[in-house]
XYZ file of C-alpha atoms in Angstrom:
280
model
C -0.007 0.249 -0.022
C 1.025 3.519 -0.886
C 2.247 5.823 2.061
C -0.676 8.122 3.290
C -1.847 10.467 0.830
C -3.475 13.942 1.610
C -7.084 15.587 0.647
C -7.393 19.111 0.282
C -10.353 18.211 2.250
C -8.317 17.942 5.195
C -6.089 20.777 4.410
C -8.723 23.172 4.075
C -7.686 26.119 6.159
C -4.263 25.811 4.576
C -2.940 27.935 0.924
C -2.292 25.818 -2.026
C 1.041 26.559 -1.956
C 0.995 25.188 1.620
C -0.757 22.040 0.561
C 2.451 21.474 -1.822
C 5.153 22.561 0.601
C 3.371 20.055 3.015
C 2.993 17.132 0.797
C 6.555 17.465 -0.353
C 8.035 18.161 3.322
C 6.194 14.875 4.336
C 6.624 12.990 1.191
C 2.894 12.336 0.787
C 0.529 12.928 -2.435
C -2.449 14.944 -2.311
C -5.801 14.437 -3.411
C -7.479 17.864 -5.261
C -10.759 19.100 -4.203
C -12.306 21.019 -7.091
C -13.353 23.817 -4.925
C -10.194 25.166 -3.729
C -9.726 26.228 -7.002
C -10.074 29.894 -8.071
C -13.694 30.345 -9.644
C -11.711 32.139 -12.152
C -11.470 29.564 -15.476
C -7.995 31.027 -16.361
C -6.780 31.352 -12.587
C -7.798 27.636 -11.867
C -5.844 26.313 -14.324
C -2.720 28.427 -13.628
C -3.148 26.408 -10.149
C -3.383 23.166 -12.004
C -0.341 23.913 -13.599
C 1.398 24.839 -10.435
C 0.170 21.619 -9.079
C 1.589 19.686 -11.709
C 4.995 21.330 -12.105
C 5.522 21.042 -8.111
C 5.837 17.165 -8.775
C 3.664 16.626 -6.266
C 1.713 12.889 -7.106
C -2.382 13.719 -7.566
C -4.126 10.371 -6.500
C -7.671 11.240 -6.794
C -10.479 14.395 -7.191
C -13.166 15.659 -5.345
C -15.342 17.420 -7.893
C -17.314 20.580 -6.790
C -19.988 18.685 -7.894
C -20.292 15.233 -6.005
C -23.542 14.084 -6.433
C -25.782 13.544 -9.246
C -28.866 14.277 -7.328
C -29.425 17.242 -4.968
C -27.698 17.005 -1.377
C -28.363 18.785 1.969
C -24.777 20.369 1.655
C -25.247 21.215 -2.169
C -28.870 21.473 -2.637
C -28.585 23.756 -6.200
C -28.845 22.599 -9.135
C -32.026 20.529 -8.321
C -31.841 18.838 -11.802
C -29.983 15.695 -11.769
C -29.404 16.151 -15.474
C -27.481 19.711 -14.755
C -25.578 18.091 -11.789
C -24.610 15.315 -14.493
C -23.067 17.641 -16.532
C -21.378 19.204 -13.728
C -19.542 16.233 -13.398
C -18.667 15.994 -16.996
C -17.284 19.080 -16.751
C -15.183 18.302 -14.178
C -13.916 15.548 -15.795
C -12.928 17.486 -18.990
C -10.922 20.191 -16.628
C -8.359 17.129 -15.190
C -8.448 14.870 -17.896
C -5.601 17.004 -20.034
C -3.853 17.143 -16.208
C -4.077 13.385 -14.825
C -5.183 11.198 -16.997
C -6.651 7.944 -15.145
C -7.620 9.439 -11.640
C -10.750 8.391 -10.416
C -13.557 11.687 -9.212
C -15.332 10.360 -6.302
C -18.741 10.827 -6.576
C -22.063 10.273 -4.137
C -25.550 9.801 -5.207
C -27.613 12.744 -3.262
C -31.055 11.838 -2.111
C -34.994 12.597 -2.796
C -36.347 14.932 -0.469
C -39.543 12.782 -0.455
C -37.413 9.957 0.873
C -37.789 8.209 -2.815
C -34.441 5.817 -2.707
C -35.850 4.295 -5.957
C -35.800 7.088 -7.626
C -32.567 7.951 -6.564
C -31.237 4.608 -7.782
C -32.813 3.789 -10.622
C -31.329 8.237 -11.630
C -28.258 7.122 -10.066
C -27.765 4.160 -12.566
C -28.864 5.651 -15.832
C -26.552 8.821 -15.395
C -23.456 7.145 -13.878
C -23.899 5.053 -17.199
C -23.619 8.519 -19.039
C -20.854 9.598 -17.021
C -18.459 6.278 -17.119
C -18.950 6.143 -20.444
C -17.520 10.182 -20.818
C -14.746 9.112 -18.155
C -13.797 6.278 -20.280
C -13.727 8.735 -23.458
C -11.554 11.505 -21.345
C -9.275 8.472 -20.155
C -10.502 8.977 -16.396
C -12.514 6.939 -13.776
C -15.264 7.871 -11.746
C -15.413 6.092 -7.793
C -18.934 5.362 -6.295
C -18.816 6.168 -2.107
C -21.281 5.302 0.326
C -21.911 7.587 3.180
C -22.676 6.967 6.898
C -26.132 6.201 7.983
C -26.853 9.730 9.647
C -26.167 11.086 5.756
C -29.240 8.545 4.653
C -31.686 10.613 2.405
C -29.939 13.798 3.237
C -26.584 13.214 0.848
C -27.182 9.400 -0.456
C -28.979 6.586 -0.705
C -26.209 4.172 0.322
C -25.082 3.689 3.829
C -22.951 0.425 3.465
C -19.794 -0.492 1.116
C -22.014 -3.587 -0.678
C -24.787 -1.167 -1.255
C -22.375 0.760 -3.467
C -21.053 -2.302 -5.122
C -23.989 -3.109 -5.911
C -25.187 0.158 -7.599
C -21.192 -0.023 -9.228
C -22.802 -3.615 -10.732
C -25.970 -1.949 -11.815
C -24.185 0.400 -13.468
C -21.202 -2.055 -15.204
C -18.648 0.057 -16.559
C -15.032 -0.491 -16.703
C -14.283 3.141 -15.635
C -16.883 3.487 -12.966
C -15.674 1.591 -9.691
C -15.695 2.814 -5.706
C -14.265 4.905 -3.024
C -14.049 3.373 0.399
C -14.643 5.208 2.935
C -13.636 4.231 6.656
C -15.022 6.508 8.897
C -18.489 6.232 7.046
C -18.264 2.446 6.578
C -16.455 1.235 9.445
C -19.714 0.522 11.578
C -20.778 -1.848 9.235
C -21.064 -5.195 10.647
C -20.426 -7.009 7.170
C -17.523 -4.626 5.832
C -14.896 -7.450 6.618
C -16.472 -9.590 4.468
C -17.275 -7.190 1.656
C -14.136 -5.878 1.559
C -12.744 -6.478 -1.936
C -10.008 -5.001 -4.026
C -12.119 -5.463 -7.193
C -12.911 -1.969 -9.159
C -11.654 -0.004 -5.740
C -10.035 2.878 -7.100
C -9.109 4.865 -3.687
C -9.791 4.271 0.255
C -10.261 7.374 2.638
C -9.708 7.404 6.211
C -10.125 9.733 9.253
C -10.927 8.732 12.870
C -13.941 8.383 14.249
C -15.139 9.334 17.830
C -19.015 10.255 18.704
C -19.165 13.425 16.512
C -20.228 16.523 17.745
C -20.753 18.092 14.192
C -21.175 17.041 11.236
C -17.679 17.685 10.654
C -16.146 16.391 13.599
C -13.858 13.653 12.271
C -10.123 13.173 14.147
C -6.696 12.383 13.463
C -6.203 9.031 12.841
C -5.562 7.188 16.827
C -7.771 9.667 18.193
C -10.687 7.519 17.451
C -12.526 4.044 17.713
C -11.747 2.772 14.396
C -9.985 -0.281 14.027
C -7.709 0.487 11.260
C -5.013 -2.060 11.876
C -8.176 -4.756 11.232
C -9.427 -2.932 8.326
C -5.804 -2.179 6.912
C -5.023 -5.700 6.989
C -8.061 -6.782 5.505
C -7.403 -4.086 2.362
C -4.250 -5.381 1.915
C -5.424 -9.467 1.905
C -8.307 -8.769 -0.589
C -4.900 -7.196 -2.512
C -5.873 -3.432 -2.538
C -2.833 -1.518 -3.355
C -3.823 1.471 -4.528
C -3.803 5.051 -1.909
C -5.239 5.783 1.500
C -6.124 9.660 1.799
C -6.573 11.023 4.912
C -10.115 13.215 4.618
C -10.565 14.950 7.494
C -13.367 17.565 7.827
C -13.186 19.641 11.018
C -15.620 22.651 12.103
C -18.382 23.862 14.769
C -16.503 21.924 17.591
C -14.458 23.476 20.197
C -11.302 21.677 19.825
C -11.189 22.002 15.723
C -8.185 20.818 14.048
C -8.663 23.542 11.241
C -8.671 25.935 14.262
C -4.668 27.195 12.905
C -2.147 25.150 10.741
C 0.100 24.166 13.252
C -2.547 22.076 14.758
C -3.746 21.101 11.544
C -0.125 19.642 10.625
C 0.272 18.275 14.186
C -3.246 15.949 13.140
C -1.564 15.112 9.788
C 1.608 14.235 11.032
C 0.253 12.419 14.039
C -2.147 10.581 11.157
C 0.776 9.243 9.087
C 2.674 7.988 11.938
C -0.308 6.144 13.186
C -0.918 4.545 9.450
C 2.412 3.763 8.746
C 2.824 1.549 11.972
C -1.091 -0.304 11.121
C 0.147 -0.730 7.288
C 3.136 -2.587 8.752
C 1.766 -4.708 11.475
C -1.633 -4.865 9.200
C 0.467 -6.539 6.600
């Protein structure tokens, strides 16, 4: 397994320059969050060129529009077709720079709780998106979220459900993202972990959250990472694991200042390295 990479979600309080400097100092790769780019198209392209020229390896992309259906965190536009078109544009934005990488996506939800509508609509739209990604030389990675986000941001709350949707989409450029923060309490996770079409893994530690954005540094929570990383290694997964920490609206936010965030990153990298060695 590769060394632990960083998501720009984790480094939200830092500038792009600080992100790149941190990755170079720690020898780790980076997951790009499109929302961290400038809203100005020309400036955003300059930023992408800056990332490319830095020599930092890129693992994956979190597009600005994450879901096919609206989500509580991003309700607009409400039309799934428009959201699909935005996802397709994100594929086109990144493909000249990092061909082959996965863009991460969630399903979104229906405000009335019509999960069947979301499921059927996502399968249809993801088939279109997968074909587009293949033409652009990219991949799409579907992520299941935690039960607390069911019918708010997603209709998938177990990894096996994401696997079932990926099977329904049935395209070689459409696969999976496993977020262990969201999935670790799934009783069937250890038996459902598979390297088949698993494009990326995300990590953060869990303690009983006090806000929707209360993820912890690795080692500061309850997730049995040693067993889970061991299961990933046993499955044959040799891809990237990415640290994705949200931390706000709590009194000990890891985003309170740069030193606190960097300390959490360094702690997480050290813990991941230890667990990976023992897990394998």
